[in-house]
PDB file of C-alpha atoms in Angstrom:
ATOM      1  CA  GLN A 198       0.000   0.000   0.000  1.00 83.00           C
ATOM      2  CA  LEU A 199       1.407   3.383  -1.018  1.00 88.00           C
ATOM      3  CA  GLN A 200       1.276   5.721   1.926  1.00 93.00           C
ATOM      4  CA  LEU A 201       2.625   9.002   3.317  1.00 97.00           C
ATOM      5  CA  VAL A 202       2.392   9.607   7.044  1.00 97.00           C
ATOM      6  CA  GLU A 203       3.110  12.950   8.687  1.00 98.00           C
ATOM      7  CA  SER A 204       4.088  13.431  12.321  1.00 98.00           C
ATOM      8  CA  GLY A 205       5.507  16.075  14.623  1.00 98.00           C
ATOM      9  CA  GLY A 206       2.630  18.512  14.858  1.00 98.00           C
ATOM     10  CA  GLY A 207       1.395  19.932  18.120  1.00 98.00           C
ATOM     11  CA  LEU A 208       0.810  23.027  20.198  1.00 98.00           C
ATOM     12  CA  VAL A 209       3.674  25.506  20.442  1.00 98.00           C
ATOM     13  CA  GLN A 210       4.010  29.068  21.684  1.00 98.00           C
ATOM     14  CA  PRO A 211       4.819  31.897  19.279  1.00 98.00           C
ATOM     15  CA  GLY A 212       8.530  31.953  18.595  1.00 98.00           C
ATOM     16  CA  GLY A 213       8.841  28.234  19.212  1.00 98.00           C
ATOM     17  CA  SER A 214       9.911  25.415  16.914  1.00 98.00           C
ATOM     18  CA  LEU A 215       8.562  22.148  15.594  1.00 98.00           C
ATOM     19  CA  ARG A 216       9.982  19.524  13.276  1.00 98.00           C
ATOM     20  CA  LEU A 217       7.559  17.747  10.996  1.00 98.00           C
ATOM     21  CA  SER A 218       8.386  14.428   9.379  1.00 98.00           C
ATOM     22  CA  CYS A 219       6.825  12.629   6.443  1.00 97.00           C
ATOM     23  CA  VAL A 220       7.560   8.935   6.028  1.00 97.00           C
ATOM     24  CA  ALA A 221       6.742   7.022   2.858  1.00 95.00           C
ATOM     25  CA  SER A 222       5.848   3.358   2.723  1.00 92.00           C
ATOM     26  CA  GLY A 223       5.201   1.195  -0.286  1.00 91.00           C
ATOM     27  CA  PHE A 224       7.310   3.323  -2.620  1.00 90.00           C
ATOM     28  CA  SER A 225      10.652   5.119  -2.718  1.00 92.00           C
ATOM     29  CA  LEU A 226      10.736   8.874  -2.360  1.00 92.00           C
ATOM     30  CA  ASP A 227      13.960   8.860  -4.408  1.00 91.00           C
ATOM     31  CA  TYR A 228      11.860   9.200  -7.555  1.00 92.00           C
ATOM     32  CA  TYR A 229       9.524  11.885  -6.301  1.00 94.00           C
ATOM     33  CA  ASN A 230       9.528  15.608  -5.783  1.00 95.00           C
ATOM     34  CA  ILE A 231       7.984  16.355  -2.401  1.00 96.00           C
ATOM     35  CA  GLY A 232       5.906  19.252  -1.220  1.00 97.00           C
ATOM     36  CA  TRP A 233       4.697  20.464   2.154  1.00 98.00           C
ATOM     37  CA  PHE A 234       1.306  22.166   2.064  1.00 98.00           C
ATOM     38  CA  ARG A 235      -0.873  23.643   4.771  1.00 98.00           C
ATOM     39  CA  GLN A 236      -4.507  24.498   5.172  1.00 98.00           C
ATOM     40  CA  ALA A 237      -5.824  26.836   7.825  1.00 96.00           C
ATOM     41  CA  PRO A 238      -9.511  26.862   8.810  1.00 92.00           C
ATOM     42  CA  GLY A 239     -11.576  28.603   6.168  1.00 94.00           C
ATOM     43  CA  LYS A 240      -8.652  28.975   3.787  1.00 96.00           C
ATOM     44  CA  GLU A 241      -7.435  27.183   0.694  1.00 96.00           C
ATOM     45  CA  ARG A 242      -4.569  24.731   0.811  1.00 96.00           C
ATOM     46  CA  GLU A 243      -1.292  26.512   0.081  1.00 96.00           C
ATOM     47  CA  GLY A 244       2.203  25.419  -0.755  1.00 97.00           C
ATOM     48  CA  VAL A 245       4.816  25.906   1.965  1.00 98.00           C
ATOM     49  CA  SER A 246       7.940  24.273   0.592  1.00 98.00           C
ATOM     50  CA  CYS A 247       9.014  21.801  -2.052  1.00 97.00           C
ATOM     51  CA  ILE A 248      12.144  19.784  -2.713  1.00 96.00           C
ATOM     52  CA  SER A 249      13.476  18.015  -5.760  1.00 93.00           C
ATOM     53  CA  SER A 250      13.935  14.249  -5.911  1.00 91.00           C
ATOM     54  CA  SER A 251      17.692  14.687  -5.471  1.00 89.00           C
ATOM     55  CA  GLY A 252      17.309  17.131  -2.616  1.00 90.00           C
ATOM     56  CA  SER A 253      19.478  19.660  -4.408  1.00 91.00           C
ATOM     57  CA  VAL A 254      16.727  22.202  -5.079  1.00 93.00           C
ATOM     58  CA  VAL A 255      14.405  23.565  -2.403  1.00 96.00           C
ATOM     59  CA  TYR A 256      11.819  26.324  -2.662  1.00 97.00           C
ATOM     60  CA  TYR A 257       9.919  28.151   0.063  1.00 97.00           C
ATOM     61  CA  ALA A 258       6.841  30.327   0.164  1.00 97.00           C
ATOM     62  CA  ASP A 259       7.692  33.939   0.991  1.00 97.00           C
ATOM     63  CA  SER A 260       5.706  33.666   4.221  1.00 97.00           C
ATOM     64  CA  VAL A 261       8.069  31.003   5.631  1.00 98.00           C
ATOM     65  CA  LYS A 262      11.370  31.870   3.960  1.00 98.00           C
ATOM     66  CA  GLY A 263      14.155  32.178   6.511  1.00 98.00           C
ATOM     67  CA  ARG A 264      12.141  30.368   9.188  1.00 98.00           C
ATOM     68  CA  PHE A 265      11.406  26.930   7.694  1.00 98.00           C
ATOM     69  CA  THR A 266      13.883  24.412   6.334  1.00 98.00           C
ATOM     70  CA  MET A 267      12.930  21.382   4.265  1.00 98.00           C
ATOM     71  CA  SER A 268      15.258  18.415   3.920  1.00 96.00           C
ATOM     72  CA  ARG A 269      15.349  14.810   2.774  1.00 95.00           C
ATOM     73  CA  ASP A 270      16.653  11.755   4.602  1.00 92.00           C
ATOM     74  CA  ILE A 271      17.030   9.456   1.621  1.00 82.00           C
ATOM     75  CA  GLY A 272      18.115   6.414   3.609  1.00 85.00           C
ATOM     76  CA  ALA A 273      15.038   6.695   5.814  1.00 90.00           C
ATOM     77  CA  ASN A 274      12.626   7.444   2.943  1.00 94.00           C
ATOM     78  CA  THR A 275      11.627  10.544   4.887  1.00 96.00           C
ATOM     79  CA  VAL A 276      11.380  14.285   4.435  1.00 97.00           C
ATOM     80  CA  HIS A 277      11.424  16.840   7.221  1.00 98.00           C
ATOM     81  CA  LEU A 278      10.200  20.378   7.714  1.00 98.00           C
ATOM     82  CA  GLN A 279      12.013  22.256  10.464  1.00 98.00           C
ATOM     83  CA  MET A 280       9.858  25.178  11.526  1.00 98.00           C
ATOM     84  CA  ASN A 281      11.427  27.914  13.654  1.00 98.00           C
ATOM     85  CA  SER A 282      10.169  31.286  14.883  1.00 98.00           C
ATOM     86  CA  LEU A 283       6.608  30.076  14.551  1.00 98.00           C
ATOM     87  CA  LYS A 284       3.807  32.614  14.349  1.00 98.00           C
ATOM     88  CA  PRO A 285       0.080  32.297  15.071  1.00 97.00           C
ATOM     89  CA  GLU A 286      -0.568  32.594  11.336  1.00 97.00           C
ATOM     90  CA  ASP A 287       1.365  29.353  10.816  1.00 98.00           C
ATOM     91  CA  THR A 288      -1.479  27.498  12.523  1.00 98.00           C
ATOM     92  CA  ALA A 289      -2.826  24.927  10.066  1.00 98.00           C
ATOM     93  CA  VAL A 290      -2.984  21.277   9.153  1.00 98.00           C
ATOM     94  CA  TYR A 291       0.265  20.450   7.387  1.00 98.00           C
ATOM     95  CA  TYR A 292       0.347  17.878   4.620  1.00 98.00           C
ATOM     96  CA  CYS A 293       3.140  16.281   2.682  1.00 97.00           C
ATOM     97  CA  ALA A 294       2.579  15.192  -0.886  1.00 97.00           C
ATOM     98  CA  ALA A 295       4.606  13.512  -3.607  1.00 95.00           C
ATOM     99  CA  VAL A 296       4.711  13.866  -7.378  1.00 95.00           C
ATOM    100  CA  HIS A 297       6.789  11.657  -9.660  1.00 93.00           C
ATOM    101  CA  LEU A 298       9.958  13.299 -10.940  1.00 90.00           C
ATOM    102  CA  THR A 299       8.820  12.883 -14.548  1.00 89.00           C
ATOM    103  CA  VAL A 300       6.580  15.868 -13.839  1.00 80.00           C
ATOM    104  CA  ALA A 301       8.805  18.738 -14.895  1.00 72.00           C
ATOM    105  CA  THR A 302       7.833  21.203 -12.188  1.00 84.00           C
ATOM    106  CA  ILE A 303       9.411  20.603  -8.786  1.00 86.00           C
ATOM    107  CA  CYS A 304       6.772  22.702  -7.046  1.00 90.00           C
ATOM    108  CA  THR A 305       3.501  21.303  -8.323  1.00 89.00           C
ATOM    109  CA  PRO A 306       0.097  22.741  -7.342  1.00 90.00           C
ATOM    110  CA  PRO A 307      -2.010  20.625  -4.995  1.00 90.00           C
ATOM    111  CA  ASP A 308      -4.226  19.224  -7.730  1.00 91.00           C
ATOM    112  CA  GLY A 309      -1.174  17.900  -9.543  1.00 90.00           C
ATOM    113  CA  MET A 310       0.310  15.897  -6.674  1.00 91.00           C
ATOM    114  CA  HIS A 311       0.115  12.117  -6.883  1.00 91.00           C
ATOM    115  CA  TYR A 312       0.105  11.019  -3.238  1.00 94.00           C
ATOM    116  CA  TRP A 313      -0.984  12.754  -0.036  1.00 96.00           C
ATOM    117  CA  GLY A 314      -0.648  12.150   3.656  1.00 97.00           C
ATOM    118  CA  LYS A 315      -3.540  12.744   6.043  1.00 97.00           C
ATOM    119  CA  GLY A 316      -1.908  15.732   7.687  1.00 98.00           C
ATOM    120  CA  THR A 317      -0.666  16.815  11.092  1.00 98.00           C
ATOM    121  CA  LEU A 318      -2.068  19.758  13.042  1.00 98.00           C
ATOM    122  CA  VAL A 319       0.199  22.622  14.049  1.00 98.00           C
ATOM    123  CA  THR A 320      -1.209  25.150  16.498  1.00 98.00           C
ATOM    124  CA  VAL A 321       0.779  28.251  17.408  1.00 98.00           C
ATOM    125  CA  SER A 322      -0.759  29.978  20.377  1.00 97.00           C
ATOM    126  CA  SER A 323       0.132  31.424  23.746  1.00 96.00           C
TER     127      SER A 323
END
């Protein structure tokens, strides 16, 4: 069964940090570009960060640039999202998603992604 499972969400105070992980089972992430997306209540799902299959290219949304870092752990078939200096507006359900590397665009819109996890909730509040 092809599956992505996110973990690491939780409640954190403003200025705090969390590290999200996304583990794949049933397929190798080596052949996929990976994206982190988030969806806040009442808002559309938005892209946060994306990484190429090789891990050599990473993009970030302007809203998280300088605070979030996305990385791959190829041996563990896992991607991570280190989130620092968290703000209340970062509160959302965070999803990881994968798209096969034959799709030319590393950062693919949500409707173009091939596999999705079920999400992990991040709440930033004092």
